[in-house]
Short mmCIF file of C-alpha atoms and ligand atoms in Angstrom, two decimals:
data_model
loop_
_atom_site.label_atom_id
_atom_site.label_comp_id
_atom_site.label_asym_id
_atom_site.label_seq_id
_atom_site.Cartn_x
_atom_site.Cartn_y
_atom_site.Cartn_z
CA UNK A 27 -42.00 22.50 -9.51
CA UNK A 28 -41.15 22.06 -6.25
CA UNK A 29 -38.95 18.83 -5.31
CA UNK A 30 -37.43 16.98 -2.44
CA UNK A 31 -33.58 16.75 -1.63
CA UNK A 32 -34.02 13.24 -2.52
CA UNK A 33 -35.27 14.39 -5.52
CA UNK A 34 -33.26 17.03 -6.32
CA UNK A 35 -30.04 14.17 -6.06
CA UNK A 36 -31.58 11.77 -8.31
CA UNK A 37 -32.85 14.21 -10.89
CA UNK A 38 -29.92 16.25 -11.29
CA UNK A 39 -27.38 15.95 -13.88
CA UNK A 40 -23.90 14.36 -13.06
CA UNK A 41 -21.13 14.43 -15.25
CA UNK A 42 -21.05 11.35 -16.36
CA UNK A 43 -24.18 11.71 -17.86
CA UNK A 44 -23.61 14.20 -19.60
CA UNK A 45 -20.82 12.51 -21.34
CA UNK A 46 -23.18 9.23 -21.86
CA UNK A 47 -25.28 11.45 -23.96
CA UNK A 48 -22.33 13.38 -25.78
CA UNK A 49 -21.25 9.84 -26.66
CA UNK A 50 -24.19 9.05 -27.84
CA UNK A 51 -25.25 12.21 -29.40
CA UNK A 52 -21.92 11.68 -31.64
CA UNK A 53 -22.50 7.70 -31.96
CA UNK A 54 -26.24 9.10 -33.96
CA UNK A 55 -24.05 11.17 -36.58
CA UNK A 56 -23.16 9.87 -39.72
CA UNK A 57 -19.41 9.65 -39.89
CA UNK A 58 -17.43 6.69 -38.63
CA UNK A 59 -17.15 6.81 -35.01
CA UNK A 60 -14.58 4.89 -33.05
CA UNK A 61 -16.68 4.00 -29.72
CA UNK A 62 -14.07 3.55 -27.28
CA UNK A 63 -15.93 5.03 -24.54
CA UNK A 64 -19.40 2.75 -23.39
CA UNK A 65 -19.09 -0.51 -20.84
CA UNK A 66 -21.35 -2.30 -23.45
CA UNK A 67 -19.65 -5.92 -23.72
CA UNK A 68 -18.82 -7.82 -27.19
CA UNK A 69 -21.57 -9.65 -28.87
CA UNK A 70 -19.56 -12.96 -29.83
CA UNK A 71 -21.40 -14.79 -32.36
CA UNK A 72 -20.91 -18.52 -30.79
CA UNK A 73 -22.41 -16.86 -27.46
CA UNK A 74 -24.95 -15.06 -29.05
CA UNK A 75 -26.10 -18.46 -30.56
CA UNK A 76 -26.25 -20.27 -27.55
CA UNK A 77 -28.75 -17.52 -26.24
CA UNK A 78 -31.14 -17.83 -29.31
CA UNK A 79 -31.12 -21.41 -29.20
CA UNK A 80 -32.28 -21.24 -25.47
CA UNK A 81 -35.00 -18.46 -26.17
CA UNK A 82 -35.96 -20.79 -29.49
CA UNK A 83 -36.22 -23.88 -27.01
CA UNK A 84 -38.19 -21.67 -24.68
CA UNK A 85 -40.48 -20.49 -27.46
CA UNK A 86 -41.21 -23.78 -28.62
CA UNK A 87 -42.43 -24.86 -24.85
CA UNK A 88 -45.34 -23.03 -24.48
CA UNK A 89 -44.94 -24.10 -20.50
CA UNK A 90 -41.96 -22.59 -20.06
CA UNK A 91 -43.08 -19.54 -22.00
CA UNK A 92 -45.53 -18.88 -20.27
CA UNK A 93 -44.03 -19.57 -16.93
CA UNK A 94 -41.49 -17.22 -17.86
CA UNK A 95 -43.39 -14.54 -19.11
CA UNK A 96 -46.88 -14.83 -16.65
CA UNK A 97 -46.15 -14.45 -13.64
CA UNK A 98 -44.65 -12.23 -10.70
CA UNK A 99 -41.83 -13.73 -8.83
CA UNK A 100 -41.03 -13.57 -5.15
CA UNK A 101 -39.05 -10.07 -4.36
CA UNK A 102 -35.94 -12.40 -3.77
CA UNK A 103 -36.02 -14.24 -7.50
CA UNK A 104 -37.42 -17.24 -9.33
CA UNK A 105 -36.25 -20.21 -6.78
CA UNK A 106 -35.19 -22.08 -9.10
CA UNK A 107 -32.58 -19.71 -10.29
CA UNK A 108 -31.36 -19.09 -7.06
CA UNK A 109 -31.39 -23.01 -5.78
CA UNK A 110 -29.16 -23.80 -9.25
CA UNK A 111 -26.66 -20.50 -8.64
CA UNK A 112 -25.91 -21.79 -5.00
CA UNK A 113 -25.80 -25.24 -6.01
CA UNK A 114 -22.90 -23.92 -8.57
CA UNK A 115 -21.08 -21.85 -5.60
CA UNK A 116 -21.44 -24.70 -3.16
CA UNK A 117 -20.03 -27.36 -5.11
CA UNK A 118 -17.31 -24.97 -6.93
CA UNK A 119 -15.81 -23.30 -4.28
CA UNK A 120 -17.19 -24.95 -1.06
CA UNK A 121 -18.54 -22.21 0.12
CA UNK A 122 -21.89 -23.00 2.68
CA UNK A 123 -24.59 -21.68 1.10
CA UNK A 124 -28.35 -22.44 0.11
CA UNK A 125 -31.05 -20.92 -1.94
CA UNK A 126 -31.29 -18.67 1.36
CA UNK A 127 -27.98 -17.13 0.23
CA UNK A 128 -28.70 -15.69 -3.16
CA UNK A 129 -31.24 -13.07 -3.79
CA UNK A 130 -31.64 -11.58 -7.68
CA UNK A 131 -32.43 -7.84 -8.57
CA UNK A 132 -32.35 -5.91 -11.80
CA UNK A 133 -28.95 -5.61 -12.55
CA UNK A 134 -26.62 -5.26 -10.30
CA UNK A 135 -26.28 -1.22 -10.52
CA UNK A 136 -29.87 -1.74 -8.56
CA UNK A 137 -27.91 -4.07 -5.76
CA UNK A 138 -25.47 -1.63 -4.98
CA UNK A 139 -28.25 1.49 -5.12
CA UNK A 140 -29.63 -0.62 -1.59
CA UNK A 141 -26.44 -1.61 0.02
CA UNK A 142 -24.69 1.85 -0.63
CA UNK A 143 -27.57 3.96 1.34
CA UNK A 144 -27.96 0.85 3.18
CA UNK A 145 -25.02 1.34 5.10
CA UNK A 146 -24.03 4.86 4.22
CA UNK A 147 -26.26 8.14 5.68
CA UNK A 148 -27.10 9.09 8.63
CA UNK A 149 -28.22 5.95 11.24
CA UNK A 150 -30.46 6.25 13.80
CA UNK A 151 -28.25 7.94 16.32
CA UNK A 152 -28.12 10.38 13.92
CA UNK A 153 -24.28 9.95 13.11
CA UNK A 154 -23.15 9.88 9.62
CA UNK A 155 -21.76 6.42 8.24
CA UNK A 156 -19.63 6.45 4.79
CA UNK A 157 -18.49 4.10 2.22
CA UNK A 158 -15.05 3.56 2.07
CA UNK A 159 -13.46 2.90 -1.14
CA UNK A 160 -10.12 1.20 -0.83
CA UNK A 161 -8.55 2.12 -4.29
CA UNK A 162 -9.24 4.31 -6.49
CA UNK A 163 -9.98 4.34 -9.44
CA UNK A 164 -13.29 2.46 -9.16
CA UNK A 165 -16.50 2.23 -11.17
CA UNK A 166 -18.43 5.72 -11.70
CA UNK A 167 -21.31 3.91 -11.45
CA UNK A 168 -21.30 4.16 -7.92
CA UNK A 169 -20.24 7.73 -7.86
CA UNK A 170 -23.93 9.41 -7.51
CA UNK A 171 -25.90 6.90 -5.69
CA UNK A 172 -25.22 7.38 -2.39
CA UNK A 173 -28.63 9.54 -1.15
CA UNK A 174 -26.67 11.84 1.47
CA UNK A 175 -24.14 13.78 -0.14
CA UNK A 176 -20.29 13.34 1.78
CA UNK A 177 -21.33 9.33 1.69
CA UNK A 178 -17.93 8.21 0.44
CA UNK A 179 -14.71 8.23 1.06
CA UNK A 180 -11.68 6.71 -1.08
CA UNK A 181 -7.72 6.38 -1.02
CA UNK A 182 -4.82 6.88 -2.78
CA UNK A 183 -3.41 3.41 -4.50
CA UNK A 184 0.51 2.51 -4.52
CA UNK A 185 1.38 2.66 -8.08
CA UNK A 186 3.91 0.40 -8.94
CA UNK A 187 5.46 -0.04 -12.52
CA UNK A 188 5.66 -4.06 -13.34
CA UNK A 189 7.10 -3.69 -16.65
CA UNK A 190 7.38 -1.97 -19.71
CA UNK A 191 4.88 0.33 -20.21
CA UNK A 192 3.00 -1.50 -17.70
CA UNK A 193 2.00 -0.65 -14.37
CA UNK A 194 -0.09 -1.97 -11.40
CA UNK A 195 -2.24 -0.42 -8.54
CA UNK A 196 -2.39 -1.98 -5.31
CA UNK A 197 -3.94 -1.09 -2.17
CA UNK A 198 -2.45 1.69 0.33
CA UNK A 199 -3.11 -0.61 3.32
CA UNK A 200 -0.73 1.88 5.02
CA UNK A 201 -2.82 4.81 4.67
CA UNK A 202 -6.08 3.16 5.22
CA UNK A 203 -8.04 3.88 7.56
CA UNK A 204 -11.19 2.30 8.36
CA UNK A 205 -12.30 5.04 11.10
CA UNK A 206 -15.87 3.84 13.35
CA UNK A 207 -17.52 6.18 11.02
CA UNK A 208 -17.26 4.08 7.95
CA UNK A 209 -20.28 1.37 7.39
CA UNK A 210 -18.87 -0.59 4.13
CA UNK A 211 -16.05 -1.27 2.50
CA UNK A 212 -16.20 -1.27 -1.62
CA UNK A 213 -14.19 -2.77 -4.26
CA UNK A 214 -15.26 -4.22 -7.97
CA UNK A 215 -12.81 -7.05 -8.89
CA UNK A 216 -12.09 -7.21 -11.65
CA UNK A 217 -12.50 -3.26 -11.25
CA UNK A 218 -14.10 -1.10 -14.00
CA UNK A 219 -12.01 1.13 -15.70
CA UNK A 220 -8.73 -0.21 -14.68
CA UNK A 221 -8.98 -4.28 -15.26
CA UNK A 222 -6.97 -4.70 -12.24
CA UNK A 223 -7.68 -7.79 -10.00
CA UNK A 224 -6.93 -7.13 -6.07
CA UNK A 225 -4.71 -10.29 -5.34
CA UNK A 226 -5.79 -13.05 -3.05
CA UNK A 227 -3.73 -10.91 0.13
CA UNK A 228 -5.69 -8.18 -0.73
CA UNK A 229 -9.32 -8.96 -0.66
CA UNK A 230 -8.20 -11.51 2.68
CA UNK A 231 -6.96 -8.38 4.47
CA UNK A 232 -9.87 -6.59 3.33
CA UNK A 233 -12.05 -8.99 5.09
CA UNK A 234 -10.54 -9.26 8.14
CA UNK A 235 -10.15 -5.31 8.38
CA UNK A 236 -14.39 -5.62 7.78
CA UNK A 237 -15.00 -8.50 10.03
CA UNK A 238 -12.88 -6.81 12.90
CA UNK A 239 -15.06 -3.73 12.46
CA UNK A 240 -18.36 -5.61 12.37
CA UNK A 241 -19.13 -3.99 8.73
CA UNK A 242 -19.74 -5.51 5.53
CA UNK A 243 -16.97 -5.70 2.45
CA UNK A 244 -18.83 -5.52 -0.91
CA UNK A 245 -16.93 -7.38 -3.64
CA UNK A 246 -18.77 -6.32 -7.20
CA UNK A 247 -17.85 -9.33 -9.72
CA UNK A 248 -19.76 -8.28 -12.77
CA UNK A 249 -16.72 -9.14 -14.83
CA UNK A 250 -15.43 -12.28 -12.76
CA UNK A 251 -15.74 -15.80 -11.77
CA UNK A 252 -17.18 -18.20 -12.33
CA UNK A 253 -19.02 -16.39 -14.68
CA UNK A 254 -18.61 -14.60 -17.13
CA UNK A 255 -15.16 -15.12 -15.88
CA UNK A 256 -13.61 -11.88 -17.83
CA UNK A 257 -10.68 -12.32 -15.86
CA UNK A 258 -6.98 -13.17 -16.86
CA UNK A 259 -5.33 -14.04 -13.55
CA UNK A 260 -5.62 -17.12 -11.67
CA UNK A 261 -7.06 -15.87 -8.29
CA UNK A 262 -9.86 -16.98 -6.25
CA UNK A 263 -13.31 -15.81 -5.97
CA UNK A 264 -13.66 -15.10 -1.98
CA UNK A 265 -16.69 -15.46 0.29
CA UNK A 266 -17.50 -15.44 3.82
CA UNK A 267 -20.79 -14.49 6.16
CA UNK A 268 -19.44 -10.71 5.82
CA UNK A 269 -18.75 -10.51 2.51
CA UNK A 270 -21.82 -9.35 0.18
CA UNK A 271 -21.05 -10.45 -3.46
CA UNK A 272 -22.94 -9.35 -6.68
CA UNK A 273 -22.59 -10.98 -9.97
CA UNK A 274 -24.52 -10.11 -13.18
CA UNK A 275 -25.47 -11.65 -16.42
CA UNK A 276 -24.78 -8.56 -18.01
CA UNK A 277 -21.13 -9.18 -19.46
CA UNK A 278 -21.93 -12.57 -20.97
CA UNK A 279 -23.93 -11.02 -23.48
CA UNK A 280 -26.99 -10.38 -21.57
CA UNK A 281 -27.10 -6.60 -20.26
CA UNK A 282 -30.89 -5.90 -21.52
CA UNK A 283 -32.21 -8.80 -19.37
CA UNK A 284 -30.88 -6.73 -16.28
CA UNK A 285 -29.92 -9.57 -14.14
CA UNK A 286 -28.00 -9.42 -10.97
CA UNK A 287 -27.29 -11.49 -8.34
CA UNK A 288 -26.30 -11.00 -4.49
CA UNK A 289 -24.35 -13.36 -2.38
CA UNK A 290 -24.63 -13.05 1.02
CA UNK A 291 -25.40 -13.84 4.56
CA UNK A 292 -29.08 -14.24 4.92
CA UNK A 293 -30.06 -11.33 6.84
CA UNK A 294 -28.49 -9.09 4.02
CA UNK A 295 -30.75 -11.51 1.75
CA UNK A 296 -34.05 -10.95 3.93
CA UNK A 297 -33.24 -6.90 3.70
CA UNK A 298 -32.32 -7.06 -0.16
CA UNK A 299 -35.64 -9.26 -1.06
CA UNK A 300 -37.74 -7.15 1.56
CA UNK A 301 -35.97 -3.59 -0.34
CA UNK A 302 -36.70 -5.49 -3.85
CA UNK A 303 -40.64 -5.56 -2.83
CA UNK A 304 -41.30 -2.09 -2.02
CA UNK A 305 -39.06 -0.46 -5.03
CA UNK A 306 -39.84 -3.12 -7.51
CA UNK A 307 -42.43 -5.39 -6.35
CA UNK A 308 -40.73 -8.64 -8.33
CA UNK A 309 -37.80 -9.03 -10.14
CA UNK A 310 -37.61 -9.47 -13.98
CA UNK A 311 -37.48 -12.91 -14.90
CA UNK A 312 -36.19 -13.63 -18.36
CA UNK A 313 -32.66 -13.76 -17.96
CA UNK A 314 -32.83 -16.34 -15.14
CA UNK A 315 -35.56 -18.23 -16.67
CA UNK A 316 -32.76 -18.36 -19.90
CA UNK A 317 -29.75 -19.11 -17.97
CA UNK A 318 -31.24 -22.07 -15.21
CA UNK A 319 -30.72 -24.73 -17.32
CA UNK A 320 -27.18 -23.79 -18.30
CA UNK A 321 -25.89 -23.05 -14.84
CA UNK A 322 -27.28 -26.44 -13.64
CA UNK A 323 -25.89 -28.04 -16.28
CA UNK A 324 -22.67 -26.13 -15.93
CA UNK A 325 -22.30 -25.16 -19.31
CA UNK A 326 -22.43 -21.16 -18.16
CA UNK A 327 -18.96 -22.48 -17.06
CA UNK A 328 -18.11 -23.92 -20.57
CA UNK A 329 -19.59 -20.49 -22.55
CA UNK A 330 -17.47 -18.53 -19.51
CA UNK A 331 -14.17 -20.21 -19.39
CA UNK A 332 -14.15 -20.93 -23.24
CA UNK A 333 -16.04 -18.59 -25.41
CA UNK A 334 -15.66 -15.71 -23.03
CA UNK A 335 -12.37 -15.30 -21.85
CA UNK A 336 -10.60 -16.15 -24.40
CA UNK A 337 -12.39 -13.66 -26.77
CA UNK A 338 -11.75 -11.05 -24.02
CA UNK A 339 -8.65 -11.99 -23.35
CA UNK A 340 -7.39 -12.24 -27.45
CA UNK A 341 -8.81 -8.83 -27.87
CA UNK A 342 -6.78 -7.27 -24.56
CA UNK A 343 -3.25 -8.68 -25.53
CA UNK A 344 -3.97 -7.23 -29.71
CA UNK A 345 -5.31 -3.72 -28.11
CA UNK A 346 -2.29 -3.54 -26.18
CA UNK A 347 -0.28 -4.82 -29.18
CA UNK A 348 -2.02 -2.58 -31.33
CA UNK A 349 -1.03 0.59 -28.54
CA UNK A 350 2.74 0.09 -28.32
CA UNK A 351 3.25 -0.12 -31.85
CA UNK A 352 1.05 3.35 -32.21
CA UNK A 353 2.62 4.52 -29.75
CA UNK A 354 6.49 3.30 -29.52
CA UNK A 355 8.98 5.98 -28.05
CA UNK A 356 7.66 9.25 -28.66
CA UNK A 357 5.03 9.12 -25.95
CA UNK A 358 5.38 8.70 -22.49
CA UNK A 359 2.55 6.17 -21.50
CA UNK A 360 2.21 3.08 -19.28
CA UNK A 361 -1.19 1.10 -19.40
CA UNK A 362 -2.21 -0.65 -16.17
CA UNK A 363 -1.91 -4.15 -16.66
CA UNK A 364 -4.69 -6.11 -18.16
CA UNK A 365 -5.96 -8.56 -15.56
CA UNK A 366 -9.52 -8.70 -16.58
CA UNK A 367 -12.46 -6.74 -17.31
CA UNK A 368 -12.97 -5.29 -21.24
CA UNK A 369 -11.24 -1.69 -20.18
CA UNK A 370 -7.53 -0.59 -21.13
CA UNK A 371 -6.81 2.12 -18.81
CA UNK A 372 -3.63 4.12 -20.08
CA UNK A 373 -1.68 6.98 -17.96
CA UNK A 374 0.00 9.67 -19.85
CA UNK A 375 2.56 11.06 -17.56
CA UNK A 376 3.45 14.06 -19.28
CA UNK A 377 0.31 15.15 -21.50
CA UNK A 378 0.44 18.35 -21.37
CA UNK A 379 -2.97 18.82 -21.18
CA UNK A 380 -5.72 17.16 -18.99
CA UNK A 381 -7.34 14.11 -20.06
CA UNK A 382 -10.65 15.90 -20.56
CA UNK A 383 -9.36 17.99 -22.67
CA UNK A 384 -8.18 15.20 -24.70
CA UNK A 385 -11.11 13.86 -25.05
CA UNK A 386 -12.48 16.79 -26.92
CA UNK A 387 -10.01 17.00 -28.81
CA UNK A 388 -10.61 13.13 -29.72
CA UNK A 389 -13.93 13.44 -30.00
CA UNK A 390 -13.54 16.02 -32.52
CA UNK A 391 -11.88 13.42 -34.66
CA UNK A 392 -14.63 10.93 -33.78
CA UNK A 393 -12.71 8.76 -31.25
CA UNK A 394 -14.49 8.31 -28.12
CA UNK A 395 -12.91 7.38 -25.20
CA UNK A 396 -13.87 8.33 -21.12
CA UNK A 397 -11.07 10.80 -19.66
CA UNK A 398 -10.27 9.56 -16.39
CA UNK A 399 -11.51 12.29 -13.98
CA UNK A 400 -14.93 11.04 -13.41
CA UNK A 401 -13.28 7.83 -11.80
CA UNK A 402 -12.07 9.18 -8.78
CA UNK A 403 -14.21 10.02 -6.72
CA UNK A 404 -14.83 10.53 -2.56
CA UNK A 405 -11.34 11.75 -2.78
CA UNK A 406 -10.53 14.75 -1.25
CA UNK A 407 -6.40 15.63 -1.40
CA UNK A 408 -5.41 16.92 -4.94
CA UNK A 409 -3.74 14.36 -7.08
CA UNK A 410 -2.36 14.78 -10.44
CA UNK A 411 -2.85 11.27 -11.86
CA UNK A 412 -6.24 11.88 -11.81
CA UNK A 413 -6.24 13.98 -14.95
CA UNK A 414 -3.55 11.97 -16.88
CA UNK A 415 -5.24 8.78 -17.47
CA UNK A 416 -7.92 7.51 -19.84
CA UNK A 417 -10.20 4.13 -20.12
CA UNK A 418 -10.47 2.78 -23.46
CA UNK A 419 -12.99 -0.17 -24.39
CA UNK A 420 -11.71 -3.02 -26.63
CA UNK A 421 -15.21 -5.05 -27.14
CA UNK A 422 -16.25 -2.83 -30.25
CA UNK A 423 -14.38 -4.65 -33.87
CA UNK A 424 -10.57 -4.95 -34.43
CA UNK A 425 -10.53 -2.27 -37.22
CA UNK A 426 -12.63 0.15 -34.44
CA UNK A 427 -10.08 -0.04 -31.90
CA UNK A 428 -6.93 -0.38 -33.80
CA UNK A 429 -7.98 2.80 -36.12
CA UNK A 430 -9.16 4.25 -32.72
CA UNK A 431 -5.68 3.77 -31.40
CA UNK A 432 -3.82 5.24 -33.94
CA UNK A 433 -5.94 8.18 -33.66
CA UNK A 434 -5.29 8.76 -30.45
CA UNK A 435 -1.46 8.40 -30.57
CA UNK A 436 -1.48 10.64 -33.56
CA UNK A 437 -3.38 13.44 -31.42
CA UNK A 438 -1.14 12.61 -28.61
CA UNK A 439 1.73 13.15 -30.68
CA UNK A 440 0.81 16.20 -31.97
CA UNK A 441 0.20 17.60 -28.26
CA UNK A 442 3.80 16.75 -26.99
CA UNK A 443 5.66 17.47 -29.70
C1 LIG B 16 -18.03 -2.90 -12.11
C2 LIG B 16 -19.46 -2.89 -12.53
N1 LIG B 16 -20.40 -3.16 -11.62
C3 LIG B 16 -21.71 -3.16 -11.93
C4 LIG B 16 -22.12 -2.85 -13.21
C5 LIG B 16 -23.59 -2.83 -13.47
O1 LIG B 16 -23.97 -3.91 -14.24
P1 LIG B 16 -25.46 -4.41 -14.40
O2 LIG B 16 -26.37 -3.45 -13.68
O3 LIG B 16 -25.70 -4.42 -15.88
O4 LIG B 16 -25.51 -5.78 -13.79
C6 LIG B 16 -21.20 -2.55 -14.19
C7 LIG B 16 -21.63 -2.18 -15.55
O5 LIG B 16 -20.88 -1.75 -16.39
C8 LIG B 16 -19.82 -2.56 -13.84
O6 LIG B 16 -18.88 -2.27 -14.74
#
């Protein structure tokens, strides 16, 4: 069989995916595995009620049912949906926006498949534009996307310890350089694997290096506010004309519905809708069609802020609890600190070994966790860190990741001593 380059890109197998399958290839055994490894969030009962209720109330409304279930939408979402989402932004945070704002697609892993080979390849002058990625670590979902290989480009973070065991990664601004060949900027906040949140300064210098350069910033907020608001700081969501935003109803318990939701200038909205047409004709429309009501009524704000966080946020401090006592002074480990997201993300300075190997090495003691390699990418100086953290999930159950946990300082152990 003879295929295109395209093709070939799309079909071939990244690393990542092979380790989705080895995790779930060992998830289908039948020992007790300790899943430490997927991005799958929680299901928290009181949430999970709320969303059976609302499919029950949908069910018994043979109108709505039908409405939801019927017919095609336009390529830019159900308009309800997207008049109650902006309605939410405006009168939250200010910001000016309509209905002509807010475009939905499925999931937001399809948003960022446009906008990266949107404004990455080669343009029409033939010249090759890239992504840049501020700070790295990021989200390995983006990784293989980009259609042109060489797409992407990342730096180096400062790493700076902020307590014990705790450490922080900010941006390089020094070293960054946003050369005329680079057509977007990229960050997820909070970011997947790390949970860090770029402060306030941060994302504001980020847009103003964008805006001076006449190229978009993409802020991914699957995990942040105001929904589902995984976040522990107290920072502001930021928005301007130049600043495309996605959002998702994945991480409040709704990944199968494949949601997502851009916010941006309407030209970018026009594009995304017009892009949503030819690849997917309309967009699915059971998770807005479930959600509407409670984002006009605000109560997505209520399940967000309340049910949530909180869970997330219990779950992060007892992980991290759960890690120093494993742990205490026989291994040398810091774990980034936990501003949002539902990722630990722990740096062993003086493994030993790399983190890939540990995860064999846990995985043949059925703890799996993702070894921090595959999160750094576009990089292209050598740099040791890469291969001494991990990212550990805490949504699975308490016993799960505190049995996980010990496991893992138990192997660790063993290694250094
Ligand atoms: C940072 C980040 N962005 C985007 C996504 C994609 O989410 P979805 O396509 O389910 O909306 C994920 C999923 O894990 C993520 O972690």
């Amino acid at each position: 069989m003879e295929i295109s380059l395209f093709g070939e890109r799309f079909s071939a197998r990244t690393g990542i995916q092979e380790l989705m399958d080895d995790l779930g290839s060992a998830l289908s055994g039948t020992e007790k595995t300790y899943m430490l490894g997927g991005g799958n969030p929680a299901l928290i009962p009181e949430v999970s009620r709320i969303w059976r209720d609302r499919m029950q109330q949908i069910l018994d409304s043979p109108f709505e049912f039908d409405r939801m279930l019927g017919y095609y939408d336009t390529p830019q979402g159900k308009r309800e949906f997207l008049v109650v989402v902006a309605e939410l932004l405006r009168e939250r945070y200010g910001w000016r926006i309509s209905e002509r704002n807010v475009a939905v697609t499925n999931g937001s892993q399809n948003a960022f498949f446009f906008f990266l080979n949107m404004f990455s390849g080669r343009n029409r002058a033939g010249k090759l534009r890239k992504i840049l990625f501020p700070l790295m670590p990021e989200y390995i979902g983006y990784a293989d996307q980009a259609a042109e290989p060489e797409s992407f480009v990342s730096c180096r973070p400062i790493v700076r310890e902020t307590g014990d065991h705790e450490f922080k990664y900010f941006i390089d601004f020094d070293r960054l350089q946003v050369g005329d060949d680079i057509g977007a900027i990229c960050v997820s906040r909070p970011t997947n694997p790390t949970g860090n949140v770029l402060t306030d300064d941060e994302i504001h210098h980020l847009a103003s290096l964008a805006a001076e350069r006449s190229i978009p910033l993409f802020v991914d907020n699957a995990y942040g506010t105001p929904f589902p608001h995984i976040i522990f700081e107290d920072v502001a969501p930021i928005w301007n004309d130049n600043i495309i935003m996605s959002m998702s109803l994945s991480k409040i318990g709704l990944p199968s519905v494949r949601t997502g939701i851009v916010v941006a200038n309407e030209e970018i909205i026009e594009a995304l809708s017009a892009a949503n047409a030819v690849m997917n004709l309309a967009i699915g429309g059971i998770g807005q069609a479930l959600t509407a009501p409670l984002i006009r009524s605000g109560e997505i704000l209520r399940i967000s802020n309340e049910l949530v966080m909180p869970f997330y946020r219990k779950k992060s401090r007892q992980a991290i609890e759960w890690i120093h006592d494993a742990f205490g002074d026989s291994i040398d480990y810091s774990i980034h600190r936990s501003e949002g997201s539902l990722f630990l993300w722990i740096w062993f300075k003086e493994l030993g070994i790399s983190t890939m190997e540990l995860y064999r090495r846990l995985k043949a003691r059925s703890v799996l966790i993702i070894p921090g390699e595959y999160f750094f990418y576009g990089m292209s100086a050598p740099w040791d860190h890469r291969e001494q953290c991990i990212r550990l999930s805490y949504a699975q159950s308490d016993e799960t990741v505190e049995q996980g946990i010990t496991i893992i300082a138990d192997e660790v152990k063993k290694i250094q001593r």
